[in-house]
mmCIF file of C-alpha atoms in Angstrom:
data_model
loop_
_atom_site.group_PDB
_atom_site.id
_atom_site.type_symbol
_atom_site.label_atom_id
_atom_site.label_comp_id
_atom_site.label_asym_id
_atom_site.label_seq_id
_atom_site.Cartn_x
_atom_site.Cartn_y
_atom_site.Cartn_z
ATOM 1 C CA ILE B 1 0.000 0.000 0.000
ATOM 2 C CA ARG B 2 1.416 3.369 -1.058
ATOM 3 C CA THR B 3 -0.330 5.801 1.248
ATOM 4 C CA ASN B 4 -0.111 9.419 2.323
ATOM 5 C CA GLU B 5 -1.863 8.608 5.600
ATOM 6 C CA GLY B 6 0.476 10.168 8.132
ATOM 7 C CA ALA B 7 2.979 10.860 5.340
ATOM 8 C CA PRO B 8 2.265 13.820 2.988
ATOM 9 C CA ASP B 9 4.809 12.562 0.447
ATOM 10 C CA PHE B 10 3.779 8.903 0.856
ATOM 11 C CA ARG B 11 5.189 5.800 2.502
ATOM 12 C CA LEU B 12 4.969 2.096 1.668
ATOM 13 C CA LEU B 13 3.168 -0.417 3.892
ATOM 14 C CA GLU B 14 2.564 -4.159 3.735
ATOM 15 C CA LEU B 15 -0.613 -5.854 4.903
ATOM 16 C CA PRO B 16 -2.124 -9.313 4.317
ATOM 17 C CA CYS B 17 -5.091 -9.190 1.955
ATOM 18 C CA SER B 18 -7.246 -10.692 4.708
ATOM 19 C CA GLU B 19 -6.388 -7.944 7.223
ATOM 20 C CA PRO B 20 -8.392 -4.699 6.864
ATOM 21 C CA ASP B 21 -6.811 -2.867 9.822
ATOM 22 C CA LEU B 22 -4.207 -0.417 8.512
ATOM 23 C CA SER B 23 -2.753 0.006 11.995
ATOM 24 C CA LYS B 24 -1.470 -3.566 11.774
ATOM 25 C CA ALA B 25 0.512 -2.948 8.591
ATOM 26 C CA SER B 26 4.283 -3.238 8.624
ATOM 27 C CA VAL B 27 6.290 -0.345 7.184
ATOM 28 C CA ILE B 28 8.447 -1.234 4.171
ATOM 29 C CA GLU B 29 9.506 2.320 3.292
ATOM 30 C CA PRO B 30 8.934 5.017 5.917
ATOM 31 C CA ALA B 31 8.213 8.639 5.066
ATOM 32 C CA ARG B 32 11.437 10.567 4.473
ATOM 33 C CA SER B 33 11.822 14.314 4.521
ATOM 34 C CA GLY B 34 12.367 15.821 1.079
ATOM 35 C CA ILE B 35 11.629 12.555 -0.762
ATOM 36 C CA ARG B 36 8.312 11.800 -2.478
ATOM 37 C CA LEU B 37 7.418 8.193 -3.289
ATOM 38 C CA THR B 38 5.560 8.507 -6.590
ATOM 39 C CA GLU B 39 5.156 4.904 -7.774
ATOM 40 C CA VAL B 40 5.923 1.314 -6.778
ATOM 41 C CA LEU B 41 6.361 -1.641 -9.140
ATOM 42 C CA PRO B 42 6.348 -4.975 -7.266
ATOM 43 C CA LEU B 43 7.958 -7.967 -8.952
ATOM 44 C CA LYS B 44 8.582 -11.490 -7.719
ATOM 45 C CA GLN B 45 12.291 -10.962 -7.017
ATOM 46 C CA HIS B 46 12.566 -7.176 -7.072
ATOM 47 C CA ARG B 47 10.804 -4.052 -5.863
ATOM 48 C CA ILE B 48 11.107 -0.892 -7.977
ATOM 49 C CA LEU B 49 10.622 2.425 -6.174
ATOM 50 C CA PHE B 50 10.109 5.658 -8.126
ATOM 51 C CA GLU B 51 11.005 8.737 -6.089
ATOM 52 C CA THR B 52 11.560 12.448 -6.514
ATOM 53 C CA ARG B 53 14.368 14.142 -4.612
ATOM 54 C CA ALA B 54 15.153 17.834 -4.985
ATOM 55 C CA GLY B 55 12.733 17.833 -7.884
ATOM 56 C CA LEU B 56 14.456 15.060 -9.863
ATOM 57 C CA ASP B 57 13.281 11.525 -10.671
ATOM 58 C CA TYR B 58 15.152 8.583 -9.189
ATOM 59 C CA VAL B 59 14.578 4.840 -9.448
ATOM 60 C CA ARG B 60 15.683 2.542 -6.621
ATOM 61 C CA ILE B 61 15.845 -1.153 -7.480
ATOM 62 C CA GLN B 62 15.688 -3.502 -4.516
ATOM 63 C CA ASP B 63 16.650 -7.164 -4.800
ATOM 64 C CA LEU B 64 14.281 -9.075 -2.502
ATOM 65 C CA ARG B 65 16.554 -12.127 -2.519
ATOM 66 C CA ASP B 66 19.550 -10.593 -0.767
ATOM 67 C CA GLY B 67 18.323 -7.141 0.340
ATOM 68 C CA SER B 68 20.731 -5.237 -1.910
ATOM 69 C CA GLU B 69 19.683 -2.193 -3.921
ATOM 70 C CA HIS B 70 21.012 0.150 -6.582
ATOM 71 C CA GLU B 71 19.863 3.216 -8.492
ATOM 72 C CA LEU B 72 19.306 3.591 -12.204
ATOM 73 C CA GLU B 73 21.883 5.897 -13.830
ATOM 74 C CA VAL B 74 20.902 8.488 -16.459
ATOM 75 C CA PRO B 75 22.927 10.797 -18.757
ATOM 76 C CA ASP B 76 21.367 14.232 -18.088
ATOM 77 C CA ALA B 77 21.211 16.582 -15.091
ATOM 78 C CA VAL B 78 17.473 17.255 -15.583
ATOM 79 C CA PHE B 79 15.161 14.599 -17.002
ATOM 80 C CA ASP B 80 11.867 12.677 -16.900
ATOM 81 C CA LEU B 81 12.023 8.957 -16.105
ATOM 82 C CA HIS B 82 8.989 6.689 -15.873
ATOM 83 C CA SER B 83 7.976 3.053 -15.916
ATOM 84 C CA ALA B 84 6.821 1.900 -19.343
ATOM 85 C CA ILE B 85 4.328 -0.959 -19.783
ATOM 86 C CA ASN B 86 5.472 -3.773 -17.487
ATOM 87 C CA GLU B 87 2.862 -6.527 -17.195
ATOM 88 C CA GLU B 88 5.071 -9.445 -16.112
ATOM 89 C CA PHE B 89 5.446 -10.269 -12.407
ATOM 90 C CA GLU B 90 8.076 -13.002 -12.768
ATOM 91 C CA THR B 91 10.776 -11.162 -14.700
ATOM 92 C CA ASN B 92 14.220 -9.685 -14.224
ATOM 93 C CA SER B 93 13.839 -7.109 -17.016
ATOM 94 C CA ILE B 94 11.608 -4.047 -17.122
ATOM 95 C CA GLN B 95 11.074 -1.173 -19.513
ATOM 96 C CA PHE B 96 11.506 2.537 -18.841
ATOM 97 C CA THR B 97 10.754 5.677 -20.816
ATOM 98 C CA TYR B 98 13.339 8.434 -20.575
ATOM 99 C CA SER B 99 13.458 11.967 -21.881
ATOM 100 C CA SER B 100 15.152 15.263 -21.089
ATOM 101 C CA PRO B 101 14.780 18.809 -22.436
ATOM 102 C CA ILE B 102 17.684 18.093 -24.829
ATOM 103 C CA ARG B 103 17.137 14.374 -25.504
ATOM 104 C CA PRO B 104 14.092 12.989 -27.374
ATOM 105 C CA SER B 105 12.026 10.307 -25.692
ATOM 106 C CA LEU B 106 13.358 6.771 -25.731
ATOM 107 C CA THR B 107 12.195 3.452 -24.330
ATOM 108 C CA PHE B 108 14.767 1.012 -23.037
ATOM 109 C CA GLN B 109 14.785 -2.413 -21.421
ATOM 110 C CA TYR B 110 16.832 -2.797 -18.257
ATOM 111 C CA ASN B 111 18.118 -6.063 -16.813
ATOM 112 C CA LEU B 112 17.706 -5.794 -13.053
ATOM 113 C CA ASP B 113 20.514 -8.283 -12.346
ATOM 114 C CA SER B 114 23.209 -7.533 -14.928
ATOM 115 C CA ARG B 115 22.224 -3.805 -15.163
ATOM 116 C CA ALA B 116 22.568 -4.005 -18.934
ATOM 117 C CA ARG B 117 20.201 -1.864 -20.989
ATOM 118 C CA GLU B 118 18.879 -2.156 -24.517
ATOM 119 C CA THR B 119 17.273 0.729 -26.388
ATOM 120 C CA LEU B 120 13.972 -0.406 -27.898
ATOM 121 C CA ARG B 121 12.627 2.805 -29.396
ATOM 122 C CA THR B 122 13.910 6.342 -29.920
ATOM 123 C CA SER B 123 11.874 9.324 -31.060
ATOM 124 C CA ARG B 124 13.416 10.996 -34.082
ATOM 125 C CA VAL B 125 13.636 14.674 -34.994
ATOM 126 C CA PRO B 126 13.266 14.659 -38.808
ATOM 127 C CA SER B 127 15.419 17.767 -39.286
ATOM 128 C CA GLY B 128 18.208 16.230 -37.196
ATOM 129 C CA HIS B 129 19.194 16.842 -33.612
ATOM 130 C CA ASN B 130 22.366 16.376 -31.575
ATOM 131 C CA PRO B 131 21.873 16.534 -27.778
ATOM 132 C CA ASP B 132 25.582 17.301 -27.354
ATOM 133 C CA ASP B 133 24.978 20.756 -28.872
ATOM 134 C CA TYR B 134 22.907 21.800 -25.844
ATOM 135 C CA SER B 135 23.182 22.240 -22.101
ATOM 136 C CA VAL B 136 20.489 21.527 -19.524
ATOM 137 C CA TYR B 137 20.887 22.161 -15.824
ATOM 138 C CA ARG B 138 19.114 23.577 -12.807
ATOM 139 C CA VAL B 139 19.843 26.833 -11.003
ATOM 140 C CA HIS B 140 17.997 28.618 -8.200
ATOM 141 C CA ALA B 141 16.433 32.042 -7.786
ATOM 142 C CA GLU B 142 15.777 33.642 -4.408
ATOM 143 C CA SER B 143 12.140 34.616 -3.895
ATOM 144 C CA ARG B 144 11.024 37.602 -1.831
ATOM 145 C CA ASP B 145 10.773 35.554 1.384
ATOM 146 C CA GLY B 146 14.218 33.984 0.898
ATOM 147 C CA THR B 147 12.926 30.665 -0.486
ATOM 148 C CA SER B 148 15.166 29.068 -3.119
ATOM 149 C CA ILE B 149 13.204 28.474 -6.331
ATOM 150 C CA PRO B 150 14.417 25.796 -8.801
ATOM 151 C CA VAL B 151 14.718 26.974 -12.395
ATOM 152 C CA THR B 152 15.503 24.570 -15.240
ATOM 153 C CA ILE B 153 17.767 26.141 -17.890
ATOM 154 C CA ILE B 154 18.222 24.935 -21.492
ATOM 155 C CA HIS B 155 20.362 26.584 -24.182
ATOM 156 C CA ARG B 156 22.950 25.918 -26.851
ATOM 157 C CA LYS B 157 26.388 25.279 -25.406
ATOM 158 C CA ASP B 158 27.844 28.185 -27.369
ATOM 159 C CA LEU B 159 25.403 30.709 -25.861
ATOM 160 C CA PRO B 160 27.150 33.846 -24.517
ATOM 161 C CA ARG B 161 26.118 35.003 -21.045
ATOM 162 C CA ASP B 162 26.408 38.725 -21.785
ATOM 163 C CA GLY B 163 22.734 39.700 -21.827
ATOM 164 C CA SER B 164 22.682 39.895 -25.603
ATOM 165 C CA ARG B 165 20.280 37.019 -26.236
ATOM 166 C CA PRO B 166 16.521 36.586 -25.735
ATOM 167 C CA ALA B 167 14.943 34.194 -23.247
ATOM 168 C CA TYR B 168 11.651 32.337 -22.873
ATOM 169 C CA LEU B 169 10.365 31.591 -19.358
ATOM 170 C CA TYR B 170 7.536 29.132 -18.728
ATOM 171 C CA GLY B 171 5.519 28.612 -15.547
ATOM 172 C CA TYR B 172 2.451 26.848 -14.160
ATOM 173 C CA GLY B 173 2.332 26.433 -10.375
ATOM 174 C CA ALA B 174 -0.976 24.806 -9.403
ATOM 175 C CA TYR B 175 -2.656 21.622 -8.151
ATOM 176 C CA GLY B 176 0.644 20.196 -6.953
ATOM 177 C CA SER B 177 1.445 19.338 -10.570
ATOM 178 C CA PRO B 178 5.140 19.595 -11.475
ATOM 179 C CA VAL B 179 6.048 20.932 -14.911
ATOM 180 C CA GLY B 180 7.529 18.103 -16.946
ATOM 181 C CA THR B 181 11.117 18.328 -18.089
ATOM 182 C CA ASP B 182 10.785 16.058 -21.088
ATOM 183 C CA PHE B 183 11.742 16.847 -24.682
ATOM 184 C CA THR B 184 9.600 19.518 -26.343
ATOM 185 C CA THR B 185 10.168 19.683 -30.087
ATOM 186 C CA SER B 186 8.810 23.219 -30.433
ATOM 187 C CA TRP B 187 11.484 24.512 -28.059
ATOM 188 C CA LEU B 188 14.122 23.693 -30.682
ATOM 189 C CA THR B 189 12.780 26.663 -32.634
ATOM 190 C CA TRP B 190 13.655 28.925 -29.707
ATOM 191 C CA LEU B 191 16.988 27.278 -28.943
ATOM 192 C CA GLU B 192 18.236 27.412 -32.527
ATOM 193 C CA ARG B 193 17.498 31.137 -32.597
ATOM 194 C CA GLY B 194 19.731 31.798 -29.614
ATOM 195 C CA PHE B 195 17.132 31.753 -26.868
ATOM 196 C CA THR B 196 17.589 30.456 -23.368
ATOM 197 C CA VAL B 197 14.523 28.372 -22.468
ATOM 198 C CA ALA B 198 13.738 28.287 -18.758
ATOM 199 C CA ILE B 199 11.095 26.694 -16.524
ATOM 200 C CA ALA B 200 10.291 28.375 -13.214
ATOM 201 C CA HIS B 201 9.243 25.624 -10.782
ATOM 202 C CA VAL B 202 7.196 27.946 -8.588
ATOM 203 C CA ARG B 203 5.344 27.044 -5.422
ATOM 204 C CA GLY B 204 1.853 25.735 -6.045
ATOM 205 C CA GLY B 205 3.317 23.041 -8.261
ATOM 206 C CA GLY B 206 4.546 19.754 -6.859
ATOM 207 C CA LEU B 207 8.220 19.665 -7.788
ATOM 208 C CA LEU B 208 9.444 19.564 -4.197
ATOM 209 C CA GLY B 209 6.569 17.637 -2.660
ATOM 210 C CA GLU B 210 3.361 18.370 -0.825
ATOM 211 C CA HIS B 211 4.681 21.373 1.126
ATOM 212 C CA TRP B 212 5.672 23.050 -2.178
ATOM 213 C CA TYR B 213 2.073 22.736 -3.309
ATOM 214 C CA GLN B 214 0.539 23.967 -0.048
ATOM 215 C CA LYS B 215 2.789 27.041 0.029
ATOM 216 C CA GLY B 216 1.464 28.212 -3.347
ATOM 217 C CA LYS B 217 -2.317 27.915 -3.025
ATOM 218 C CA LEU B 218 -5.202 29.909 -1.541
ATOM 219 C CA LEU B 219 -3.857 32.524 0.885
ATOM 220 C CA HIS B 220 -0.306 31.578 -0.151
ATOM 221 C CA LYS B 221 -0.951 32.046 -3.891
ATOM 222 C CA GLN B 222 1.109 35.238 -4.018
ATOM 223 C CA ASN B 223 4.168 33.018 -3.488
ATOM 224 C CA SER B 224 3.651 31.559 -6.997
ATOM 225 C CA PHE B 225 3.770 35.039 -8.513
ATOM 226 C CA ALA B 226 6.733 36.182 -6.432
ATOM 227 C CA ASP B 227 8.659 33.018 -7.330
ATOM 228 C CA PHE B 228 8.105 33.587 -11.053
ATOM 229 C CA ILE B 229 9.172 37.230 -10.815
ATOM 230 C CA ALA B 230 12.313 36.188 -8.914
ATOM 231 C CA SER B 231 13.099 33.629 -11.639
ATOM 232 C CA ALA B 232 12.799 36.306 -14.335
ATOM 233 C CA GLU B 233 15.008 38.680 -12.368
ATOM 234 C CA MET B 234 17.612 35.941 -11.988
ATOM 235 C CA LEU B 235 17.725 35.376 -15.769
ATOM 236 C CA ILE B 236 18.460 39.067 -16.251
ATOM 237 C CA LYS B 237 20.924 39.391 -13.375
ATOM 238 C CA ASP B 238 22.930 36.344 -14.484
ATOM 239 C CA GLY B 239 23.319 37.540 -18.075
ATOM 240 C CA TYR B 240 20.933 35.219 -19.880
ATOM 241 C CA THR B 241 18.829 38.081 -21.235
ATOM 242 C CA THR B 242 17.386 41.567 -20.599
ATOM 243 C CA HIS B 243 13.864 42.648 -19.710
ATOM 244 C CA LYS B 244 13.438 43.914 -23.279
ATOM 245 C CA GLN B 245 14.131 40.419 -24.634
ATOM 246 C CA LEU B 246 12.207 38.294 -22.143
ATOM 247 C CA ALA B 247 9.108 36.337 -23.247
ATOM 248 C CA ILE B 248 6.901 34.494 -20.767
ATOM 249 C CA GLU B 249 4.130 31.929 -21.129
ATOM 250 C CA GLY B 250 1.712 29.872 -19.090
ATOM 251 C CA GLY B 251 -1.610 28.153 -19.739
ATOM 252 C CA SER B 252 -4.798 27.709 -17.689
ATOM 253 C CA ALA B 253 -3.597 28.058 -14.085
ATOM 254 C CA GLY B 254 -0.316 29.138 -15.671
ATOM 255 C CA GLY B 255 -2.296 31.779 -17.569
ATOM 256 C CA LEU B 256 -3.452 33.119 -14.226
ATOM 257 C CA LEU B 257 0.215 33.218 -13.202
ATOM 258 C CA ILE B 258 1.147 35.229 -16.308
ATOM 259 C CA GLY B 259 -1.724 37.678 -15.792
ATOM 260 C CA ALA B 260 -0.724 38.277 -12.192
ATOM 261 C CA VAL B 261 2.986 38.866 -12.850
ATOM 262 C CA LEU B 262 2.176 41.202 -15.768
ATOM 263 C CA ASN B 263 0.086 43.343 -13.456
ATOM 264 C CA GLN B 264 2.651 43.269 -10.660
ATOM 265 C CA ARG B 265 5.785 43.820 -12.793
ATOM 266 C CA PRO B 266 4.861 45.167 -16.246
ATOM 267 C CA ASP B 267 8.395 46.530 -16.584
ATOM 268 C CA LEU B 268 9.986 43.094 -16.434
ATOM 269 C CA PHE B 269 8.647 41.423 -19.572
ATOM 270 C CA GLN B 270 8.549 42.261 -23.279
ATOM 271 C CA VAL B 271 6.208 39.531 -24.569
ATOM 272 C CA ALA B 272 3.611 37.474 -22.702
ATOM 273 C CA VAL B 273 1.334 34.606 -23.732
ATOM 274 C CA ALA B 274 -1.463 33.813 -21.283
ATOM 275 C CA SER B 275 -3.051 30.687 -22.772
ATOM 276 C CA VAL B 276 -6.674 30.055 -21.701
ATOM 277 C CA PRO B 277 -6.136 31.965 -18.439
ATOM 278 C CA PHE B 278 -8.842 31.626 -15.831
#
């Protein structure tokens, strides 16, 4: 049982099917501060735990035969990693889907014992694409209350940091939903024209767990707006762009975000797209 009962970011319990009393369950994985247990894949000889730590996906693979465990290694600093379709219980191989802002989606099969991997499918960019031409990493902006706000940064490796180039900043910040950091083909248009593409992971989203969501909703909603403004100011201060070359976008709840920051700091942005704002 993966439950958030007594654990806002979930814990893992074990209980016989014939026992309805949750208080009698044994704890397999206790709640841990700063770590969100997002998914569990139980197999006959292994247990696969999907977690987020500091806003990044991690996969812990536990061998139920000897109690050992290891983590799945990935090539990028910021990425999306998920379980693909895995219907077999008695197996030592499972499939994952992997993507990053600079690497198109791929599906690979991973041997849980030998740790060997085989690529099964790779999405192709018809015009050609080399991930080694780009950089993706995460920096932090300081919001008005001193909170450190994660910002994902993507650009060509040859981008100068002298304020001469434009930037595109995206935000959402609602329902505890983290903004995905998978490959977005349309962003290549921006990147190839010398833009920095950035994602402000503001409070109200779920990147850093339940508390990140709670601190950006209802009477705390202003935090979402302040976090986005701080992210924009950081892009300017650190030489990625200037306020005259900064475009921002958000949709639905992210459209609300864009409307609010435009009203609060109209001097900070040159172009804004508020998609279906409510």
